[in-house]
Structure formats: C-alpha cells, structure tokens
Amino acid sequence: MATKYVYFFGNGDAEGDESMRPILGGKGANLAQMAKAPLSLPVPPGFTISIDVCQEYYKLGKKYPAGLDAEVAKYLNKLETTFGKKLGDENDPLLVSVRSGAAESMPGMMDTILNLGLNDKSVVGLANKTNNPRFAWDAYRRFIQMYGNVAMGVDHDKFEEIISSVKAKAGVKEDTELTTENLQEIVAKYKEMYKKEKGEDFPQDPQVQMWGAIGAVFGSWMNERAIIYRKLNNIDENVIKGTAVTVMAMVFGNMGETSGTGVAFSRDPSTGENHFMAEYLINAQGEDVVAGIRTPMDISALEKQQPEIFKEISTIRDRLEAHYHDMQDMEFTVQEGKLFMLQCRNGKRTGPAAVKMAVDMVAEKMITKEEALLRVKPDQLDQLLHPQFEAKALKSAKPLASALNASPGAGCGEIVFTADEAVAEDKAGKKVILVRKETSPDDIAGMYVAQGILTSTGGRTSHAAVVARGMGTPCVCGCSDVVFTGKDTVTIGGKEFKKGDYISIDGSTGKVYGEVIPVTPASVSGDLETFLSWADEVRNASVRTTPSGKTVKGFDVLANAEQNEAPQAFRFGAAGIGLCRTEHMFFEEPKLTSFQKMIISDTTEERKANLAAILPLQQKDFYGIIKTMEGRAVTIRLLDPPLNEFVQAETPELAAALAKKLGVSVEVINKKYSELNEHNPMLGHRGCRLAITYPEIYETQVEAIARATAQAEKEGLKHDVRIMIPNVTTFAELKQIRAQAEAVIANVNKELGTSLKFQIGSMIEFPRAAATANQIAEYADFFSFGTNDLTQTTFGFSRDDYSKFIDSYLDQKVLLQDPFKTLDEDGVGVMIGLAEEKGRAVKADLHLGICGEHGGDPASIALCYKLGLNYVSCSPFRVPAARLAGAQAVIKSNK
Ligand code: ADP
Ligand code: MG
Ligand code: MG
C-alpha cells in the first residue's frame, strides 16, 4: 500500500487523534481529537497533510512526493461533499484556511492563509449568497493581503499603505468602518500593486492558490523567525521534524455584529488562577486578536452580549480540561451566532502559573503529584524568583498609566523603540524597556534582552503578551496612554519621554512609572513551597541501584555558599552547604592583610603569627554559617586557590602600594611575586599541595572550624560540620593532612573539654584521584566531585581559555554540549562512575556528591542521580530548580 499522506477530520469523525502529533502536528492532531467522539465539538471539516510530507519536500529539493496531488484532490473532494460547497464555485464558493502545525507548538512562528478560494468571480457569488457584500469584499482583500505577503513575499507595508490611504480618504479610523465601496477600491489597488510587484496577475485559479499556500506553509518551516524560535526554545530538529499543513473550511467571524473571533484560556496563563479567560473581537477574523491590532473585549462582555455563546464555550472549556487534564488554549470563531472551535492545545504559561496550576490540579484530583512535578520546567522557577520593586520605593512612586498585566515581574530600564535598539543597548551593558505599538515575530531578539515590554495596543493574547510570558519577561500591554509622538519620542499618560529615558513597569499590576524604581529578588513561599515540598518528598523517598550495584537512598540538594549567601541558601531550601569556599573569607580586610603578611613570611614562626591573627576572624565566619544552617550539613573546603591570587603586584604601582600596606620594601614584594608567579596556576602550587609545604595554613583553618563548632555546641546549637580537602591526587596527601587535622581537633577538644568529631573528606577533581579512589577512600569519609576541575583535567581544556574554541566545536557539532555547562556523560561521567565503584568497594556507604557548576543543570543532575551520588550542590539561586530537577530525575527513572 502506498504511504498515507493525508488525514480527514470533521462531521463528528476523524482519521487521527491527539496521539498522532508526530504525524499530524499539534494543531492537526487536536482538531481531529476535538472533532471525533466523545468530544464531538463543532469543528469545521478539513484535512491534514502529514509532517512526513514536509520532510520529503525538503529531501526532494522542495518538491512533493509522488501521489500527493491525487490524495489531496481526493480529500478536497471529500471536504467539498461534507461541507456542501465547492472550491471556486462562482455562486457559492467553499473557502478554506491553510494552516501550519508542528508536533510542538510554535505560536505565530509559521504562516497561515485565510479565505483561500476567492477570486474576482466568486467574491460576487459570496456577496450574493450571504447577502453581505461588505463581508465578501473584506474577506477578499484579507486574502489578497495574506496570500500576497505570506505565499508571494510582497512586503506587508505595501498593503498597509493602501489601506491607510483609503481610510484617510474616507475619513475613518477603524478597519470596521470601511464600506463595501472602500473595500472594493482596496482590492483593486491591491491587485494593481501585486501585479507591479510580481509581474503577473494575482492568481484567480483556486487550485493554484491552494498549492501556493501549501508550499508557503512548508516553506515557512525554514523561515528565519521559525529557525530562531526553535533555537531560543531548544526545539531539536531531529525530534520536531517539520510542519504539517491543515486545509479546512473557513467559518467567518467577520459577518456582522453576531459574529466574532476569540482566543480563550481555560485558566489564567499569567497567574494560573482557575478562572476562564477569553478575549473576543466582534466582527473580526482570528488574526486580528493575535496581531494585537485592535484591543479586544474580555469574556464578561461576551457573557452580556451573547450569553448562549458564552455558556457553550464555558462548557467546552470544562470538557477540554477534563479530557486533556491540562490548561487549554483555545481559538474559536462565531459565525452569525454559531460557535466553531478552530484550535486547542495545552496552553503556554508563566512559571508562577505553571506552579499554581500544578498545585491546584493535584487538589482537584485532576493529576497526581508526580504528574504535577513533571509539568513545570526547572528553569521556569526562575520566574517565581523574579525581581520585584523595592516596597519602599514603590510606595512613593506614582504610576503614569495602567494597562493589561500581561506577564508578571518588575522591570526598570531605558526606553528603546525598536528591537534592534534593544539589542544594541544590551550589548553596551544597558538595561532597557522595549516600548512599541505592538510586537511581531521579527522583534524576538529585542524582546529577549529587554527587562520589560510595554505596548500601546493588543490584549493578553497578543504576540507581545504570549512571547513575554514564555520568556518570563515582564509585560504591560494595550496601554492606550502610550502615544508615539515621533521616531524617538513618546508620551506616557501625557508626560513626554525620549529614547534613553528611564521608566519602570510592573507586569503583575499593569502599572507604568516614569522613573527609576529599584528592584529586589523574591523568595520561596506559598504554592511554590508546597510544590517544592513534593519534590523533596519524591527525592527523599527515592531508592536506586548504582551502576556498580550498590543501593542508594535519597537525593539531596545542597548549596555552594559562604557566610553571606548561607541565609539565601537556607531560604531556598538547601539541605545544607556542599561547598563553603574559605578563600573568599581571606579577601576581606583585615584578614587579607594578615594573610598577605603570612604569604611573604620567610619562616614558619612568622607564618604562624600571622595566621594566628586570622584565626578568630575565620572562627567567627564559620560560627555564623553553622548558626544559620541550624544543624544542616556545612561542608567547609580548606584553602584551594594558588597564593599568587592574593599578591597583586604585576605593576610597579601595585607593588609599591602593597609594600607600603604590609610595611616591607618593594624588593621583598617583587621577589615574592616572582617566586609565586606560575606558568599554569590552575595546575600549580594550590589546594592540598600548599598544606604539604605549609601545614600551618590548614592547621589554622581546622582549628578555627573546631573552635567555631565548640562555641556553637556550648550555646546548644545543632551542628554538622564536615571538612573537605581540595586537589587531592594521592591518598598519601590525604593521609598526612588528615592526621594533622585530627591532632589539631584533639587539642581543641582537650583544651575546651569537648569531644567533637568531624567527617573529613576528599574532593575528587583529577583523573588520578578517580583512578585511585579505593586508596583515597581509606582516609576519606566522603567524596565531593569538583566537576569544574574534573572536566578541565579530563578534557585537558583550560577553563579560562576554552571560550576561544568552544563555539566552533558546538557549531560544527564536534561537541554537542558545552562540557562545562552540562556534565559529559561519556568521559567525565565515567570518571565519576569509576570513583563511585572504587570508593564504595572500600566503604559501602561512602557519601558522594558534586559541587561544581553542573550541580544546577537539570541534565547533569539527572546524570548524578543515575551515577548514584547522594547529593548535588549548586549556587543558592539554582537550589529551587535543582530540587525540582532532582525529583524529575527520580520520577523519570522510576517510569
Ligand atoms: P497560528 O498557528 O499562528 O495560531 P492559526 O493556524 O491558528 O495560526 O491561524 C491563525 C488564526 O486564523 C486563528 O486565530 C484562527 O482563528 C483563524 N483561522 C484559521 N483557520 C480558520 C478557519 N478555518 N476559519 C476561520 N478562522 C480561521
Ligand atoms: Mg492558532
Ligand atoms: Mg577545584
């Protein structure tokens, strides 16, 4: 049997359903699902040409596979019979829309053509048949415009110029005020302009029109904005392989006052609240709502004007949610009082909305907690941790205008009027607010860098609003108090602004301010807290078998934090601190001066004296962290970086200043500087190597840790402090350093009458450490994988220099991922696996975790789970996302 390329839907039946997204695309699959029982919703009939054809089309050099034309002809025939009208009929023409749809929705990214089938003759037939010449001519002018622009590449502005000139001549403002004669004039001018532009007449044959439109939709898969969209949204072209084309009977929202078109969300996509949200335009076609050309009315107005339609669409909302178990984004059209469904899909939503819906739907018993946890992307949580205006500054600020709160969060920046300006200013390090009449897909790059987006027209479902929500960028739209007065000027609520002036917008309240309002970060609370507590439950309850056959329970998220960040880590729900870098504590005065004096010392005694000055200060830092963490793990890494980072003397001025500060001669500084200067400091005298040469450094740090812990214990505070040794390459380093540390701890215990014990563990950050992990494990209570260094030394890529070539590697697909962002499973992952196996062969329940940057990356977190690590540790800001990503790794591996 020949391959089937075309699938029918309509009249209460369909050849496909929602499970066929990979073949029919999201739009085609859901139209089929809505059309057939049990939903049996009013969907105009049509057919979908499969995504396979799109692939073939590109494989064959933009040609269709053999047999497609016959199959399309057959299905067009079926559509004509079902609908009772024929394409091109001069008295009663069938009109169709030709629509795109990939397996993953890409709203507004590809092209749609409406009213196809009209020509100079059938427009008259349509006018007579409907007794509505105005409608017929409006449909025809829209078709010429869309077909001319989308299929034939005639510049959009050329059409707009003609409309504007006719409007001006007629003295009207709105498109809806144009008369039949005006529209006829527009059509004539459009056709004239089209002929001039294309060198041929506008096509009159509906077959030519239809194939032209089908080609345009397949062609749009590779247009620039679709390609950029896929890139920005990480849509993999090996998975989402093309677009389908749906050809379906037109229904008309532009037939008068009892007609209209709308977009609806079954819940609020911005806040997640469980209330029906729809926007409706009377006497209009679908595109008008989405393009933001007119500001639509909201659902309550529809309820008043057409209560039966409101009731019907509300019922459909409930049925679709019950069917899909998710929030639905629906497109509908009302033709002379009769409702038609034109699209439904799982709606895009902001991070806050995603969390609220997930929590609510669990409460409504619509989904399970596990399903809820898979509904939210870890990165979306960033949006809940979005900046807000400083409460005090906000109180004294006076809004200039207020409009639709289309995408939450607060933004402050300089006004720019075009996407290009936004990109340029962003490059120059400026923060910007993009202010526009409306946005279009061409503006994506500018919208991406903006702190906020403000538009003067368009509703909650306008392009600006939908895209801003997807990006998590604050957006206020439909603000009629924004009036453009020139190329670089605007008035907002009557006040004048130029490009570069500061404004602030609040996408949660819809308010616009003509001043700088400082912004502050948010915290974990409310629904997010509930949601993340489920993530914790799932991770805590998890049990897995590691590749080496060991059983591991639980999977924790810790934070990389020092004393200043510890409160933030605690608030964001970190189970402890997996990496406390002590070197930053040395960079603060007066510790820095003492430490620098220690570095330039020539004798052990001098070094000890200077370290002694630092000890009480470090003790205070450690005590603060222990107290903040309330008994959760605090893993303190002893000094890691090379000493030259503390001695800045590369210029004579710096050397002189340092000499003066430390009270020594410039010669002493210069001599020390050249001694410390290394060819490759990352592989130089650093980490535990320093403690082999100068044991007193680590001994001082251990003493500070022990005294801080003793102090906490005396005050009745809980504590769980662990000591971590960096840069270990052989067990002998750890053996020696451990013995020295234990001696120090014993002395403190003796002096203070305590009996403190500390876990002492090793970082694993070099291949040799992984290869000898069995030996190291004899002296280590835990391992922490320093995956930044481990990646650097496994690849032999310098972390400080790899940016020179990584882009070429990624562009040429020599590497598929940046190994410093996403843990490399095949190489670095094998090192971790080796250490896991060898380490746990010696100590079966050896505690393992990672503390590199990878700890906040969802894919890396999943790999750590698979490899049997007990925890990941990441920056405090990533902790909420990591708590979720960890739970998702558990749920997916249980499936
Ligand atoms: P997108 O993928 O950009 O949302 P669509 O294919 O959904 O594009 O089409 C855009 C608009 O055109 C929709 O809002 C819809 O209302 C309108 N439309 C599409 N097909 C029809 C049709 N058969 N009858 C009436 N309106 C239609
Ligand atoms: Mg659509
Ligand atoms: Mg390291």
JSON list of C-alpha atoms in Angstrom, two decimals, residues 581-677:
[
{"chain": "A", "resi": 581, "resn": "ARG", "atom": "CA", "xyz": [34.84, 28.28, 49.91]},
{"chain": "A", "resi": 582, "resn": "THR", "atom": "CA", "xyz": [37.12, 29.61, 52.59]},
{"chain": "A", "resi": 583, "resn": "GLU", "atom": "CA", "xyz": [39.35, 31.66, 50.30]},
{"chain": "A", "resi": 584, "resn": "HIS", "atom": "CA", "xyz": [36.74, 34.37, 49.93]},
{"chain": "A", "resi": 585, "resn": "MET", "atom": "CA", "xyz": [36.95, 34.85, 53.67]},
{"chain": "A", "resi": 586, "resn": "PHE", "atom": "CA", "xyz": [40.58, 35.84, 53.23]},
{"chain": "A", "resi": 587, "resn": "PHE", "atom": "CA", "xyz": [39.75, 38.56, 50.76]},
{"chain": "A", "resi": 588, "resn": "GLU", "atom": "CA", "xyz": [38.08, 40.68, 53.42]},
{"chain": "A", "resi": 589, "resn": "GLU", "atom": "CA", "xyz": [40.09, 43.13, 55.44]},
{"chain": "A", "resi": 590, "resn": "PRO", "atom": "CA", "xyz": [41.68, 42.90, 57.99]},
{"chain": "A", "resi": 591, "resn": "LYS", "atom": "CA", "xyz": [42.10, 39.19, 57.18]},
{"chain": "A", "resi": 592, "resn": "LEU", "atom": "CA", "xyz": [43.60, 39.97, 53.80]},
{"chain": "A", "resi": 593, "resn": "THR", "atom": "CA", "xyz": [46.49, 41.98, 55.23]},
{"chain": "A", "resi": 594, "resn": "SER", "atom": "CA", "xyz": [47.35, 39.26, 57.75]},
{"chain": "A", "resi": 595, "resn": "PHE", "atom": "CA", "xyz": [47.11, 36.64, 55.07]},
{"chain": "A", "resi": 596, "resn": "GLN", "atom": "CA", "xyz": [49.35, 38.60, 52.72]},
{"chain": "A", "resi": 597, "resn": "LYS", "atom": "CA", "xyz": [51.85, 39.04, 55.56]},
{"chain": "A", "resi": 598, "resn": "MET", "atom": "CA", "xyz": [51.72, 35.29, 56.06]},
{"chain": "A", "resi": 599, "resn": "ILE", "atom": "CA", "xyz": [52.42, 34.71, 52.39]},
{"chain": "A", "resi": 600, "resn": "ILE", "atom": "CA", "xyz": [55.51, 36.90, 52.31]},
{"chain": "A", "resi": 601, "resn": "SER", "atom": "CA", "xyz": [56.84, 35.45, 55.56]},
{"chain": "A", "resi": 602, "resn": "ASP", "atom": "CA", "xyz": [60.13, 33.58, 55.38]},
{"chain": "A", "resi": 603, "resn": "THR", "atom": "CA", "xyz": [59.83, 31.46, 58.49]},
{"chain": "A", "resi": 604, "resn": "THR", "atom": "CA", "xyz": [57.25, 29.10, 59.89]},
{"chain": "A", "resi": 605, "resn": "GLU", "atom": "CA", "xyz": [57.11, 31.20, 63.06]},
{"chain": "A", "resi": 606, "resn": "GLU", "atom": "CA", "xyz": [56.26, 34.34, 61.15]},
{"chain": "A", "resi": 607, "resn": "ARG", "atom": "CA", "xyz": [53.65, 32.49, 59.17]},
{"chain": "A", "resi": 608, "resn": "LYS", "atom": "CA", "xyz": [52.10, 31.09, 62.34]},
{"chain": "A", "resi": 609, "resn": "ALA", "atom": "CA", "xyz": [51.99, 34.51, 63.97]},
{"chain": "A", "resi": 610, "resn": "ASN", "atom": "CA", "xyz": [50.12, 35.99, 61.03]},
{"chain": "A", "resi": 611, "resn": "LEU", "atom": "CA", "xyz": [47.78, 33.04, 60.80]},
{"chain": "A", "resi": 612, "resn": "ALA", "atom": "CA", "xyz": [47.05, 33.40, 64.50]},
{"chain": "A", "resi": 613, "resn": "ALA", "atom": "CA", "xyz": [45.68, 36.87, 63.78]},
{"chain": "A", "resi": 614, "resn": "ILE", "atom": "CA", "xyz": [43.30, 35.43, 61.22]},
{"chain": "A", "resi": 615, "resn": "LEU", "atom": "CA", "xyz": [42.09, 32.52, 63.33]},
{"chain": "A", "resi": 616, "resn": "PRO", "atom": "CA", "xyz": [39.49, 34.29, 65.49]},
{"chain": "A", "resi": 617, "resn": "LEU", "atom": "CA", "xyz": [38.09, 36.07, 62.44]},
{"chain": "A", "resi": 618, "resn": "GLN", "atom": "CA", "xyz": [37.64, 32.86, 60.49]},
{"chain": "A", "resi": 619, "resn": "GLN", "atom": "CA", "xyz": [36.17, 31.24, 63.56]},
{"chain": "A", "resi": 620, "resn": "LYS", "atom": "CA", "xyz": [33.55, 33.98, 63.60]},
{"chain": "A", "resi": 621, "resn": "ASP", "atom": "CA", "xyz": [32.72, 33.39, 59.92]},
{"chain": "A", "resi": 622, "resn": "PHE", "atom": "CA", "xyz": [32.35, 29.65, 60.47]},
{"chain": "A", "resi": 623, "resn": "TYR", "atom": "CA", "xyz": [30.27, 30.12, 63.57]},
{"chain": "A", "resi": 624, "resn": "GLY", "atom": "CA", "xyz": [27.90, 32.37, 61.59]},
{"chain": "A", "resi": 625, "resn": "ILE", "atom": "CA", "xyz": [27.36, 29.75, 58.93]},
{"chain": "A", "resi": 626, "resn": "ILE", "atom": "CA", "xyz": [26.85, 26.92, 61.43]},
{"chain": "A", "resi": 627, "resn": "LYS", "atom": "CA", "xyz": [24.23, 29.01, 63.22]},
{"chain": "A", "resi": 628, "resn": "THR", "atom": "CA", "xyz": [22.45, 30.00, 60.01]},
{"chain": "A", "resi": 629, "resn": "MET", "atom": "CA", "xyz": [22.18, 26.42, 58.81]},
{"chain": "A", "resi": 630, "resn": "GLU", "atom": "CA", "xyz": [20.50, 25.16, 62.03]},
{"chain": "A", "resi": 631, "resn": "GLY", "atom": "CA", "xyz": [22.14, 21.76, 62.12]},
{"chain": "A", "resi": 632, "resn": "ARG", "atom": "CA", "xyz": [22.15, 21.08, 58.40]},
{"chain": "A", "resi": 633, "resn": "ALA", "atom": "CA", "xyz": [25.40, 19.91, 56.84]},
{"chain": "A", "resi": 634, "resn": "VAL", "atom": "CA", "xyz": [28.09, 22.55, 56.44]},
{"chain": "A", "resi": 635, "resn": "THR", "atom": "CA", "xyz": [30.94, 21.33, 54.26]},
{"chain": "A", "resi": 636, "resn": "ILE", "atom": "CA", "xyz": [33.95, 23.59, 54.57]},
{"chain": "A", "resi": 637, "resn": "ARG", "atom": "CA", "xyz": [36.67, 23.34, 51.98]},
{"chain": "A", "resi": 638, "resn": "LEU", "atom": "CA", "xyz": [40.12, 24.29, 53.13]},
{"chain": "A", "resi": 639, "resn": "LEU", "atom": "CA", "xyz": [42.12, 26.81, 51.10]},
{"chain": "A", "resi": 640, "resn": "ASP", "atom": "CA", "xyz": [42.03, 25.99, 47.41]},
{"chain": "A", "resi": 641, "resn": "PRO", "atom": "CA", "xyz": [43.46, 28.69, 45.07]},
{"chain": "A", "resi": 642, "resn": "PRO", "atom": "CA", "xyz": [47.13, 29.40, 44.47]},
{"chain": "A", "resi": 643, "resn": "LEU", "atom": "CA", "xyz": [48.65, 32.04, 46.76]},
{"chain": "A", "resi": 644, "resn": "ASN", "atom": "CA", "xyz": [49.53, 34.40, 43.93]},
{"chain": "A", "resi": 645, "resn": "GLU", "atom": "CA", "xyz": [45.86, 35.35, 43.71]},
{"chain": "A", "resi": 646, "resn": "PHE", "atom": "CA", "xyz": [46.40, 37.20, 46.98]},
{"chain": "A", "resi": 647, "resn": "VAL", "atom": "CA", "xyz": [49.51, 39.12, 45.91]},
{"chain": "A", "resi": 648, "resn": "GLN", "atom": "CA", "xyz": [48.67, 41.67, 43.23]},
{"chain": "A", "resi": 649, "resn": "ALA", "atom": "CA", "xyz": [51.97, 43.22, 42.21]},
{"chain": "A", "resi": 650, "resn": "GLU", "atom": "CA", "xyz": [52.13, 42.97, 38.44]},
{"chain": "A", "resi": 651, "resn": "THR", "atom": "CA", "xyz": [52.77, 46.74, 38.02]},
{"chain": "A", "resi": 652, "resn": "PRO", "atom": "CA", "xyz": [55.29, 48.91, 39.92]},
{"chain": "A", "resi": 653, "resn": "GLU", "atom": "CA", "xyz": [52.38, 50.95, 41.33]},
{"chain": "A", "resi": 654, "resn": "LEU", "atom": "CA", "xyz": [50.65, 47.87, 42.70]},
{"chain": "A", "resi": 655, "resn": "ALA", "atom": "CA", "xyz": [53.90, 46.52, 44.12]},
{"chain": "A", "resi": 656, "resn": "ALA", "atom": "CA", "xyz": [54.62, 49.85, 45.85]},
{"chain": "A", "resi": 657, "resn": "ALA", "atom": "CA", "xyz": [51.14, 50.06, 47.31]},
{"chain": "A", "resi": 658, "resn": "LEU", "atom": "CA", "xyz": [51.33, 46.52, 48.63]},
{"chain": "A", "resi": 659, "resn": "ALA", "atom": "CA", "xyz": [54.80, 47.09, 50.10]},
{"chain": "A", "resi": 660, "resn": "LYS", "atom": "CA", "xyz": [53.51, 50.14, 51.91]},
{"chain": "A", "resi": 661, "resn": "LYS", "atom": "CA", "xyz": [50.45, 48.33, 53.23]},
{"chain": "A", "resi": 662, "resn": "LEU", "atom": "CA", "xyz": [52.49, 45.38, 54.54]},
{"chain": "A", "resi": 663, "resn": "GLY", "atom": "CA", "xyz": [55.34, 47.56, 55.81]},
{"chain": "A", "resi": 664, "resn": "VAL", "atom": "CA", "xyz": [58.11, 45.93, 53.79]},
{"chain": "A", "resi": 665, "resn": "SER", "atom": "CA", "xyz": [60.36, 47.03, 50.96]},
{"chain": "A", "resi": 666, "resn": "VAL", "atom": "CA", "xyz": [59.29, 46.86, 47.31]},
{"chain": "A", "resi": 667, "resn": "GLU", "atom": "CA", "xyz": [62.17, 44.41, 46.71]},
{"chain": "A", "resi": 668, "resn": "VAL", "atom": "CA", "xyz": [60.61, 41.92, 49.13]},
{"chain": "A", "resi": 669, "resn": "ILE", "atom": "CA", "xyz": [57.28, 42.17, 47.33]},
{"chain": "A", "resi": 670, "resn": "ASN", "atom": "CA", "xyz": [58.87, 41.81, 43.89]},
{"chain": "A", "resi": 671, "resn": "LYS", "atom": "CA", "xyz": [60.90, 38.81, 44.96]},
{"chain": "A", "resi": 672, "resn": "LYS", "atom": "CA", "xyz": [57.85, 37.05, 46.45]},
{"chain": "A", "resi": 673, "resn": "TYR", "atom": "CA", "xyz": [55.77, 37.95, 43.46]},
{"chain": "A", "resi": 674, "resn": "SER", "atom": "CA", "xyz": [58.19, 36.36, 41.02]},
{"chain": "A", "resi": 675, "resn": "GLU", "atom": "CA", "xyz": [58.51, 33.26, 43.24]},
{"chain": "A", "resi": 676, "resn": "LEU", "atom": "CA", "xyz": [54.73, 32.86, 43.27]},
{"chain": "A", "resi": 677, "resn": "ASN", "atom": "CA", "xyz": [54.23, 33.61, 39.61]}
]
